[in-house]
Tab-separated table of C-alpha atoms and ligand atoms in Angstrom:
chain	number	residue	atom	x	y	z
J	14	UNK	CA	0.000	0.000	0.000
J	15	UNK	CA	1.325	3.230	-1.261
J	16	UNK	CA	1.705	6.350	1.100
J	17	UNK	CA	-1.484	7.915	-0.713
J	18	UNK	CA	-3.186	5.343	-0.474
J	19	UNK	CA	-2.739	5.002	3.389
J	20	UNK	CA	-4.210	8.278	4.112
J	21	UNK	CA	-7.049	8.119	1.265
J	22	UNK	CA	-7.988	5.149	3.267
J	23	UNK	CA	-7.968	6.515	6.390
J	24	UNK	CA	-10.317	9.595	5.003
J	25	UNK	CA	-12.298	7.785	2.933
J	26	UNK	CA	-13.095	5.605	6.012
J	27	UNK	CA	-13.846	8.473	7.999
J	28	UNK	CA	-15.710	9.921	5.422
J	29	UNK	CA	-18.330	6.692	4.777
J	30	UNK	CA	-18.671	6.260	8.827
J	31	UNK	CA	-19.536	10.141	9.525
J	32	UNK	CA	-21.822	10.296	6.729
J	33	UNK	CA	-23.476	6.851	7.380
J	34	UNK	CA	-23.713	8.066	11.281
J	35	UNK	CA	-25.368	11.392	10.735
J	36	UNK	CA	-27.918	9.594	8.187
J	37	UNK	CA	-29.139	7.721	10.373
J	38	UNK	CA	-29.055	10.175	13.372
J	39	UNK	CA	-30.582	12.964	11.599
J	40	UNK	CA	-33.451	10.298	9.207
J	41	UNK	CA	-34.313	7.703	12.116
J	42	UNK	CA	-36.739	10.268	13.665
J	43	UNK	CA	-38.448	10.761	10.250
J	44	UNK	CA	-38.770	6.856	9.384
J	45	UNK	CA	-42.148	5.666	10.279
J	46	UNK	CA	-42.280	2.022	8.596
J	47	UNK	CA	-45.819	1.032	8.638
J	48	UNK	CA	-47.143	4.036	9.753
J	49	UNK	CA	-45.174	3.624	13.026
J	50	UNK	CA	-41.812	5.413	14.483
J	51	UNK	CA	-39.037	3.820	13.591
J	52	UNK	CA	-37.559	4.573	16.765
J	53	UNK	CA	-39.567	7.026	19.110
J	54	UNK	CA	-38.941	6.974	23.442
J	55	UNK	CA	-42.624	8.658	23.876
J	56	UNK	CA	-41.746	9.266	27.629
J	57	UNK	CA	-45.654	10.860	28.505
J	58	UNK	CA	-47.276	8.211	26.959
J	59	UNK	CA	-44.625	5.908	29.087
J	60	UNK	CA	-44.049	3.859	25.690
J	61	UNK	CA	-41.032	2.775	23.745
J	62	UNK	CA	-41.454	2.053	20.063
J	63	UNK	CA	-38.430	-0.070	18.485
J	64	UNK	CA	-38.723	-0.749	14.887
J	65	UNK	CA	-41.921	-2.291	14.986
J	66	UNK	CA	-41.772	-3.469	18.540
J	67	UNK	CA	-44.061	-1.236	20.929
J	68	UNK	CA	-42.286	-1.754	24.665
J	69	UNK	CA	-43.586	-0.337	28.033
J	70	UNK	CA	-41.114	0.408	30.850
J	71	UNK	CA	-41.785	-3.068	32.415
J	72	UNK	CA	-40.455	-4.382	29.090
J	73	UNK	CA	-37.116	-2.706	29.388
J	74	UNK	CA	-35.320	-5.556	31.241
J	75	UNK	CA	-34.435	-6.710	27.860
J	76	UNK	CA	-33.169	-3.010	26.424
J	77	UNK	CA	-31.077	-3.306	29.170
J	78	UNK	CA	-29.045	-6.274	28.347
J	79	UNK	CA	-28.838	-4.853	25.139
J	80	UNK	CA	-27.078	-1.960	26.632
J	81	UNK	CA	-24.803	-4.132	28.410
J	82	UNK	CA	-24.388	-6.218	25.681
J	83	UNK	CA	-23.448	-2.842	23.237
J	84	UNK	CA	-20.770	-1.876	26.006
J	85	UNK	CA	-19.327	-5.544	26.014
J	86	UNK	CA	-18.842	-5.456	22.375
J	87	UNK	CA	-17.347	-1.419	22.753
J	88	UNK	CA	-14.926	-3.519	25.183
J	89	UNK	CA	-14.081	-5.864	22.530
J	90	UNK	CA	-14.200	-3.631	19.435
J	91	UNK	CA	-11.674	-1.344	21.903
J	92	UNK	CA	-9.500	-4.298	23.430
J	93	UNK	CA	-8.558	-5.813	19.653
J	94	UNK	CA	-8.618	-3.044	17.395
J	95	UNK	CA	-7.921	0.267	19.661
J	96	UNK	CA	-9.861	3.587	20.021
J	97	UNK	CA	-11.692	3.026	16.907
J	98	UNK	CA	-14.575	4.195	18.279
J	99	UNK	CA	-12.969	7.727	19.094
J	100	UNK	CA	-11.490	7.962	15.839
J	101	UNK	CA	-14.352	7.173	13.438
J	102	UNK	CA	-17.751	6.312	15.869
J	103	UNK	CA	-18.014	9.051	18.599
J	104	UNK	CA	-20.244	11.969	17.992
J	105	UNK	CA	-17.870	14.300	19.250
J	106	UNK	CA	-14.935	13.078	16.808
J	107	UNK	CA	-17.949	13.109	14.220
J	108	UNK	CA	-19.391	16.680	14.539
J	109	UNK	CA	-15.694	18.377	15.127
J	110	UNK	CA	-15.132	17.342	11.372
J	111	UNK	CA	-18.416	18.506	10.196
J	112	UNK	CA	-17.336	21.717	11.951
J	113	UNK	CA	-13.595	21.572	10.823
J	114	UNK	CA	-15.480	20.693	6.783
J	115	UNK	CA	-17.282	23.689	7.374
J	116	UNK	CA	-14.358	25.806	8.201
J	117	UNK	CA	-12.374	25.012	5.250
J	118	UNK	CA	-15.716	25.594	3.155
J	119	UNK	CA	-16.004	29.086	4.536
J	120	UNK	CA	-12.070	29.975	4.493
J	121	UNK	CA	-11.229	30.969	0.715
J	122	UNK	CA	-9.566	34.603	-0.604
J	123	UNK	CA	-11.273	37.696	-1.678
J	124	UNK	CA	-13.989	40.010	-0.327
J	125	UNK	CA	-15.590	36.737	1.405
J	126	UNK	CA	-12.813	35.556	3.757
J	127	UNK	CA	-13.852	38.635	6.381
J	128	UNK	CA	-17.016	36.742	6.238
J	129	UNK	CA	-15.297	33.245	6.878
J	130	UNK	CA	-16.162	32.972	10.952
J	131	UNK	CA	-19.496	34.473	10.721
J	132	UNK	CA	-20.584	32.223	8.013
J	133	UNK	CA	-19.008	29.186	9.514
J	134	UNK	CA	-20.715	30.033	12.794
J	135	UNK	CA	-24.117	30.852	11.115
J	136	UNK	CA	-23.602	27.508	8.810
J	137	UNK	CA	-22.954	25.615	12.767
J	138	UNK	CA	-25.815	27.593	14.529
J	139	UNK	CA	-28.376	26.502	12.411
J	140	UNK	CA	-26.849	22.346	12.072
J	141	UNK	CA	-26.602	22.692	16.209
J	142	UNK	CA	-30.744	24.118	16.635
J	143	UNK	CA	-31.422	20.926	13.963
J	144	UNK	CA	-29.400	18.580	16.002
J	145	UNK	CA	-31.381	19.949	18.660
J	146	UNK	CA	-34.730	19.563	17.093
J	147	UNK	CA	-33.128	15.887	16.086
J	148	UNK	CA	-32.850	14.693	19.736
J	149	UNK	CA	-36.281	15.664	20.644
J	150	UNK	CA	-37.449	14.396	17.941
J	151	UNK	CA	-36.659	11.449	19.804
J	152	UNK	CA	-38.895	11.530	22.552
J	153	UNK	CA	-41.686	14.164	21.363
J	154	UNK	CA	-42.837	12.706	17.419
J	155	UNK	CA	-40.719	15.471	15.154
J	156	UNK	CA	-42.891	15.897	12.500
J	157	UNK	CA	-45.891	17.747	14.793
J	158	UNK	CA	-42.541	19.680	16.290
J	159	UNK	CA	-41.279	21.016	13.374
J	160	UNK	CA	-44.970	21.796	12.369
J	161	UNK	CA	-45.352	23.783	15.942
J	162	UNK	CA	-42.411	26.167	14.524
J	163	UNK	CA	-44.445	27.624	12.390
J	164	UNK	CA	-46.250	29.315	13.583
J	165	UNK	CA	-44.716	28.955	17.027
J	166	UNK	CA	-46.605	26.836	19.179
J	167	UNK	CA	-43.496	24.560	20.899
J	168	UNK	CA	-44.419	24.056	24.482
J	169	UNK	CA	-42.086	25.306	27.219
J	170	UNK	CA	-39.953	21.761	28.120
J	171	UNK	CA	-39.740	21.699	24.069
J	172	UNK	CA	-38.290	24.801	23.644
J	173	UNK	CA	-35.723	24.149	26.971
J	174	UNK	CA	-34.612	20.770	25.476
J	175	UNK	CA	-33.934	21.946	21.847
J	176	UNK	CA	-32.189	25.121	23.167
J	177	UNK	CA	-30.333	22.854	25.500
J	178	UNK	CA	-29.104	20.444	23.088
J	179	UNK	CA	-28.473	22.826	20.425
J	180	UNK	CA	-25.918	24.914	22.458
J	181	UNK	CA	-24.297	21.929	24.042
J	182	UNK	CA	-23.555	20.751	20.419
J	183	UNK	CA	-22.709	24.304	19.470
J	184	UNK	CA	-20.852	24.809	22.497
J	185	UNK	CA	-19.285	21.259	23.012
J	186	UNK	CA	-18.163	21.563	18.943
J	187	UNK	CA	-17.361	25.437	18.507
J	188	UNK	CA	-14.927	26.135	21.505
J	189	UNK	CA	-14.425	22.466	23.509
J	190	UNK	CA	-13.429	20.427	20.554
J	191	UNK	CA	-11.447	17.540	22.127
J	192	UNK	CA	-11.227	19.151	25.360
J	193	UNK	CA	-14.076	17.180	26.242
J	194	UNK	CA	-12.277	13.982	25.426
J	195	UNK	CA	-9.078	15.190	27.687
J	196	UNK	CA	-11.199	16.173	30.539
J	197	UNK	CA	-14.966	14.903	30.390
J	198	UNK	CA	-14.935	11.636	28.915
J	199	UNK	CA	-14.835	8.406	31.097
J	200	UNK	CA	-14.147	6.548	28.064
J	201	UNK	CA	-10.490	7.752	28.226
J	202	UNK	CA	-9.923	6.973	31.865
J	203	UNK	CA	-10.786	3.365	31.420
J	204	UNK	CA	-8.259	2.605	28.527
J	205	UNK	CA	-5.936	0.592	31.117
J	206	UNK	CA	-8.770	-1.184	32.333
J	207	UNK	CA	-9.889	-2.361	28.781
J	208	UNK	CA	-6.586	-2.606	26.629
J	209	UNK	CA	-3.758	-4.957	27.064
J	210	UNK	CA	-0.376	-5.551	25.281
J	211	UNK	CA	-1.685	-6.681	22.365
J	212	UNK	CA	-4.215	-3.816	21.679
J	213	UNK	CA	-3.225	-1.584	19.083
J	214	UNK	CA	-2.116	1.852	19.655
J	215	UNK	CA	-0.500	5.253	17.264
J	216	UNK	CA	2.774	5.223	17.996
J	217	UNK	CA	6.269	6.523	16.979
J	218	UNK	CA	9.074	4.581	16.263
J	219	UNK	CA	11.745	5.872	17.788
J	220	UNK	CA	14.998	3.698	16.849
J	221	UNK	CA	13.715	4.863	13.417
J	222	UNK	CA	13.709	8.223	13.883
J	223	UNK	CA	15.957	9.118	16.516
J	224	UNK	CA	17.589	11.298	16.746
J	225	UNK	CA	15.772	13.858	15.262
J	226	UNK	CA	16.813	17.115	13.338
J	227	UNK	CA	16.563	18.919	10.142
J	228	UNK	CA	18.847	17.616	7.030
J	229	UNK	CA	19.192	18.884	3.594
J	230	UNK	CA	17.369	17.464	0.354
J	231	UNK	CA	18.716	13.907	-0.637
J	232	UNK	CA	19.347	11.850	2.444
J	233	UNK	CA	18.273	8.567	2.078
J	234	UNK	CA	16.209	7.082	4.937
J	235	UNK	CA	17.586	4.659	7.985
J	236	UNK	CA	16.108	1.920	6.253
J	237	UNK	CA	18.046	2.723	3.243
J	238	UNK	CA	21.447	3.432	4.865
J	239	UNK	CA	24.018	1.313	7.040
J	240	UNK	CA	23.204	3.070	10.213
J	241	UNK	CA	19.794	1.513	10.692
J	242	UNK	CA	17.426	1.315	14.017
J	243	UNK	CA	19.035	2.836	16.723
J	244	UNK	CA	18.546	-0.032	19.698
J	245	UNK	CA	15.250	0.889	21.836
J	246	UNK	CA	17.467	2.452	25.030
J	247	UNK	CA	19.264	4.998	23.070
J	248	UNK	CA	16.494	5.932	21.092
J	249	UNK	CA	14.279	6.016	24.257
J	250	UNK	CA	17.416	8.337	25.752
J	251	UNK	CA	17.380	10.980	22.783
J	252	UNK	CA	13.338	11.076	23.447
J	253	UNK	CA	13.883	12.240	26.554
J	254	UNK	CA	16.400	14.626	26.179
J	255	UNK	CA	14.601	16.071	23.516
J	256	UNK	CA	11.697	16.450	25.552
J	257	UNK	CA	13.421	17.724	28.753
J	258	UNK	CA	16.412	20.009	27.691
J	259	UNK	CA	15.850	21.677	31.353
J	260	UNK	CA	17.166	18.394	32.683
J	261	UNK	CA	19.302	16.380	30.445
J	262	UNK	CA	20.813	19.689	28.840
J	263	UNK	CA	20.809	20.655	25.031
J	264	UNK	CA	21.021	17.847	22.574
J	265	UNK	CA	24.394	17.747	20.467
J	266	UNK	CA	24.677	18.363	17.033
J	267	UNK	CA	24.096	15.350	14.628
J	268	UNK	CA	26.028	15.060	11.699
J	269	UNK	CA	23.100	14.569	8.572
J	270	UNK	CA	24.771	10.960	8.250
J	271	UNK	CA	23.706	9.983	12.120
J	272	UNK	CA	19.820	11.692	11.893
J	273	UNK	CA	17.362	9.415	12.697
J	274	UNK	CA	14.029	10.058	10.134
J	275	UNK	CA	12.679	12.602	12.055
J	276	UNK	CA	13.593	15.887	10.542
J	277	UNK	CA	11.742	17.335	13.710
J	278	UNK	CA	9.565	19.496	11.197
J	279	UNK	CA	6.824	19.676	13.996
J	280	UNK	CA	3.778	18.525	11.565
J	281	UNK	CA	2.883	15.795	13.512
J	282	UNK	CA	2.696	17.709	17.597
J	283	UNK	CA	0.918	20.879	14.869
J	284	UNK	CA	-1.766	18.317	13.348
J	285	UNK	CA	-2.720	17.366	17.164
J	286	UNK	CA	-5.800	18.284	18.097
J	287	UNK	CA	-5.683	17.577	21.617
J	288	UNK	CA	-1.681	18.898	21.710
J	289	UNK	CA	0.135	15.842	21.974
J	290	UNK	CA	4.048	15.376	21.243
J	291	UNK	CA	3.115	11.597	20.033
J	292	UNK	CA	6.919	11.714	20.119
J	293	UNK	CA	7.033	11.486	23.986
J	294	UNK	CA	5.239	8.318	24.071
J	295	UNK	CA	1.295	6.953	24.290
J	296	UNK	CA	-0.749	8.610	26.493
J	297	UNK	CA	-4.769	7.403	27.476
J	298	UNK	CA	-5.145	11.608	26.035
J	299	UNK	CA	-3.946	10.118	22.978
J	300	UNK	CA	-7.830	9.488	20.807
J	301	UNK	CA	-6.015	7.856	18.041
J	302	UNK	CA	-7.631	10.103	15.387
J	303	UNK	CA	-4.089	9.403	13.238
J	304	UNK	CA	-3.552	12.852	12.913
J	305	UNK	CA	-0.377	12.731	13.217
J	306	UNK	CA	0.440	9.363	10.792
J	307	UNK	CA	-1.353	11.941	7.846
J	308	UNK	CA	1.299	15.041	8.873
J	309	UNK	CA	3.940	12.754	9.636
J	310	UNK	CA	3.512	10.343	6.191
J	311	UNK	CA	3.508	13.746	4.126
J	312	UNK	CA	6.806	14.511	5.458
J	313	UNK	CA	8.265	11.375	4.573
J	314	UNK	CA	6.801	11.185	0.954
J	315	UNK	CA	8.228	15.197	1.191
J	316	UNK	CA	11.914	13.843	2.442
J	317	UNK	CA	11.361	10.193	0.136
J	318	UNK	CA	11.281	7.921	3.168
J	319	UNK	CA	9.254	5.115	3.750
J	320	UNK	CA	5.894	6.039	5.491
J	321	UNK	CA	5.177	4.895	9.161
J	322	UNK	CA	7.653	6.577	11.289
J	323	UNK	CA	4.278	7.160	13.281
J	324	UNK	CA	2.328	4.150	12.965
J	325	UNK	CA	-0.410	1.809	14.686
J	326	UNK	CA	1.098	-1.080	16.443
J	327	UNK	CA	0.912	-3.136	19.349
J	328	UNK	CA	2.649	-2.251	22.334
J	329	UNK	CA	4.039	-6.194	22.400
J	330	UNK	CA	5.693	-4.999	19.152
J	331	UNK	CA	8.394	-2.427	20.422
J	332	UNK	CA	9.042	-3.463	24.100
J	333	UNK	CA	9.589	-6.602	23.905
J	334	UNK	CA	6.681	-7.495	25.925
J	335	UNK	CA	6.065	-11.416	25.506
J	336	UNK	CA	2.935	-11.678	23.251
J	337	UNK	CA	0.260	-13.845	24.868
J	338	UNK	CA	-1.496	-16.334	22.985
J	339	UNK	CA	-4.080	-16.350	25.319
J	340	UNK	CA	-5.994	-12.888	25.978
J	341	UNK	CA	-8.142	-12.840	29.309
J	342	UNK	CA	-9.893	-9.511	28.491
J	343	UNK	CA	-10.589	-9.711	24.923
J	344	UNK	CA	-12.171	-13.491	26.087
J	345	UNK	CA	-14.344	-11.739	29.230
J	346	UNK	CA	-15.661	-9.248	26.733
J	347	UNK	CA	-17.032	-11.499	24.489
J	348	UNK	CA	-18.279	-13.914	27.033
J	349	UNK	CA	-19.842	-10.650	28.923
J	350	UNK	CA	-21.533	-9.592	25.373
J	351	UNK	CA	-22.888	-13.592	24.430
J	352	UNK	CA	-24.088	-13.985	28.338
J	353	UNK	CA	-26.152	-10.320	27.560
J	354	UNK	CA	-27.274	-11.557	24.637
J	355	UNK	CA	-28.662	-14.465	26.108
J	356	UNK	CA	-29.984	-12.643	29.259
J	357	UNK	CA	-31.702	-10.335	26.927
J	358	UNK	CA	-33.416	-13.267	24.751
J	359	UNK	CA	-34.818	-14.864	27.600
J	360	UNK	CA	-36.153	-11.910	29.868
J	361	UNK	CA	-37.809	-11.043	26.137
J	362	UNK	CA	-40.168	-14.466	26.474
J	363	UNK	CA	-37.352	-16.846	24.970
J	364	UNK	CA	-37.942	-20.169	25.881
J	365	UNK	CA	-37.065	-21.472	29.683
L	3	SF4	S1	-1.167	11.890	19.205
L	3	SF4	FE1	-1.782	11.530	17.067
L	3	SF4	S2	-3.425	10.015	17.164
L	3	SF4	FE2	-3.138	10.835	19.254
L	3	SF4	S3	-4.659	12.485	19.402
L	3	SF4	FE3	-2.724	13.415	18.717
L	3	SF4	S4	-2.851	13.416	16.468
L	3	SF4	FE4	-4.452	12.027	17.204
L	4	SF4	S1	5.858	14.819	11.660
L	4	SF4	FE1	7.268	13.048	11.643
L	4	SF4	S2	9.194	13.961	10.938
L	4	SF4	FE2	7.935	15.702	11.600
L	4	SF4	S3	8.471	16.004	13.768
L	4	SF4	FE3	6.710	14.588	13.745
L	4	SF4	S4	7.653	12.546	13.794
L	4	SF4	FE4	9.274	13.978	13.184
């Protein structure tokens, strides 16, 4: 797979998951199959409809289990593959690119770029009071809400909820961005708890590109010349000192020959959108967005090194960690999300 290709990849997957995401989010409300909601949590009339299934609260024993079961297979999904879910599932992740999309759209030269942050905040006003509509839409059937806009007739706990949602997606999207993933989100503060080892995480490979500095055009890469990989101790030493001049003192000058890949260009702590210096090591901040691969690859296609200096891989992979055959947590998960499963058939009237 070609550097290009990589990264089309990556956005291309992004792409397909955000779009296929807000689809539903935004159409679900609308669907009525049979002349009834697709999916509607009518909280006064203390009913649940579910794709054809009408539930009433004493029927949520099974929903239940299917939540557990849906956080099982999160466990699973996270403990095999990483934080995919952060990178191409959560809402936050999904709506910062909408707003990041919109940005760029409303960013071009001439008389119009003085315009650029009002009409990118307009553009993001008006998606955050849909979203808002959206989510009560919900609970409250949204096609008599949008009909009570016009004229106005929403009902006081209608108008609180929409105006509630809408600025906490404006809000959370506009001015937290992934703040809310450093600080608010649990999800992050479990990632010990779920991962092991084995689980894959963005990472940069630091015999590769240690140590770092700039270089002229037409240096070949360490994979290309007889220095090679540095071996993981003295790599891990010129990590440190780069990161903590106060203490280990100034790093010496490298003749071009001795550079590592890194040219130290910056791209990949720049393209961070939570501020990261992937450089320093994995962190739980780290949402594995691969932010940093894209700014990273382009400066090795730029310099004509291989790609990957910052790549996915398992921590088993670079510190000689014994890789385990057997995995306990990726095996609990799974039995967690089959015993849910099976909970949840037989509180719904399965046999037994
Ligand atoms: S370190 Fe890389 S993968 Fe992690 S959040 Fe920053 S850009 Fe994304
Ligand atoms: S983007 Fe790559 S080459 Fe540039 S500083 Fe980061 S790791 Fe080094």
């Amino acid at each position: 797979m070609t550097l290009q290709q990589g990264k089309r990849r990556r956005a291309a997957a992004r792409a397909l998951v955000a779009s296929a995401l807000l689809g539903a989010f935004y159409l679900l409300p609308w669907l009525q199959p049979g002349g009834k909601p697709a999916l509607l949590l009518d909280l006064t009339a203390r009913q649940f409809h579910l794709f054809g299934m009408q539930l009433v609260p004493e029927d949520a024993q099974p929903l239940l289990w299917l939540v557990t079961a849906c956080i099982a297979a999160l466990g699973l999904l996270t403990v095999l593959c990483g934080r995919l879910w952060c990178a191409y599932i959560c809402p936050q992740t999904v709506l910062t690119r909408v707003f990041r999309g919109l940005d760029r759209l409303t960013t071009f030269d001439g008389i119009a770029r003085p315009l650029g942050p009002l009409l990118r905040h307009g553009l993001w006003a008006v998606i955050a009071l849909w979203t808002g509509i959206t989510f009560v839409g919900y609970f409250n059937p949204i096609g008599q809400l949008v009909q009570a806009l016009h004229p106005f007739a929403l009902n006081g706990w209608e108008c609180f909820w929409i105006a509630f949602y809408a600025l906490a997606t404006w809000a959370n999207v506009a001015h937290l961005h992934e703040q809310v993933c450093t600080h608010l989100c649990p999800y992050s503060r479990v990632q010990h708890l779920i991962t092991d080892a084995n689980t894959p995480i963005i990472q940069y490979n630091a015999p590769r590109g240690e140590p770092r500095g700039p270089r002229g055009v037409g240096e070949a890469s360490v994979l290309h010349r007889s220095r090679g990989l540095l071996d993981p101790v003295t790599a891990s030493d010129y990590v440190f000192r780069a990161a903590h001049p106060a203490i280990a003192g100034a790093m010496p000058k490298f003749a071009p020959i001795h550079l590592g890949d890194c040219t130290d260009c910056n791209a990949c702590l720049q393209a961070c959108p939570i501020g990261l210096d992937i450089r320093n090591g994995h962190t739980s901040n780290c949402i594995e967005c691969s932010a940093c691969i894209d700014a990273c690859d382009d400066t090795m296609a730029r310099n004509q090194f291989p790609e990957g200096l910052i790549h996915r891989a398992h921590l088993a992979d670079t510190e000689s960690t014994t890789v385990r055959r057997l995995r306990v947590k990726p095996l609990l998960f799974a039995a967690m999300m089959a015993l849910s499963l099976v909970l949840m058939y037989l509180s719904a009237g399965g046999p037994l």
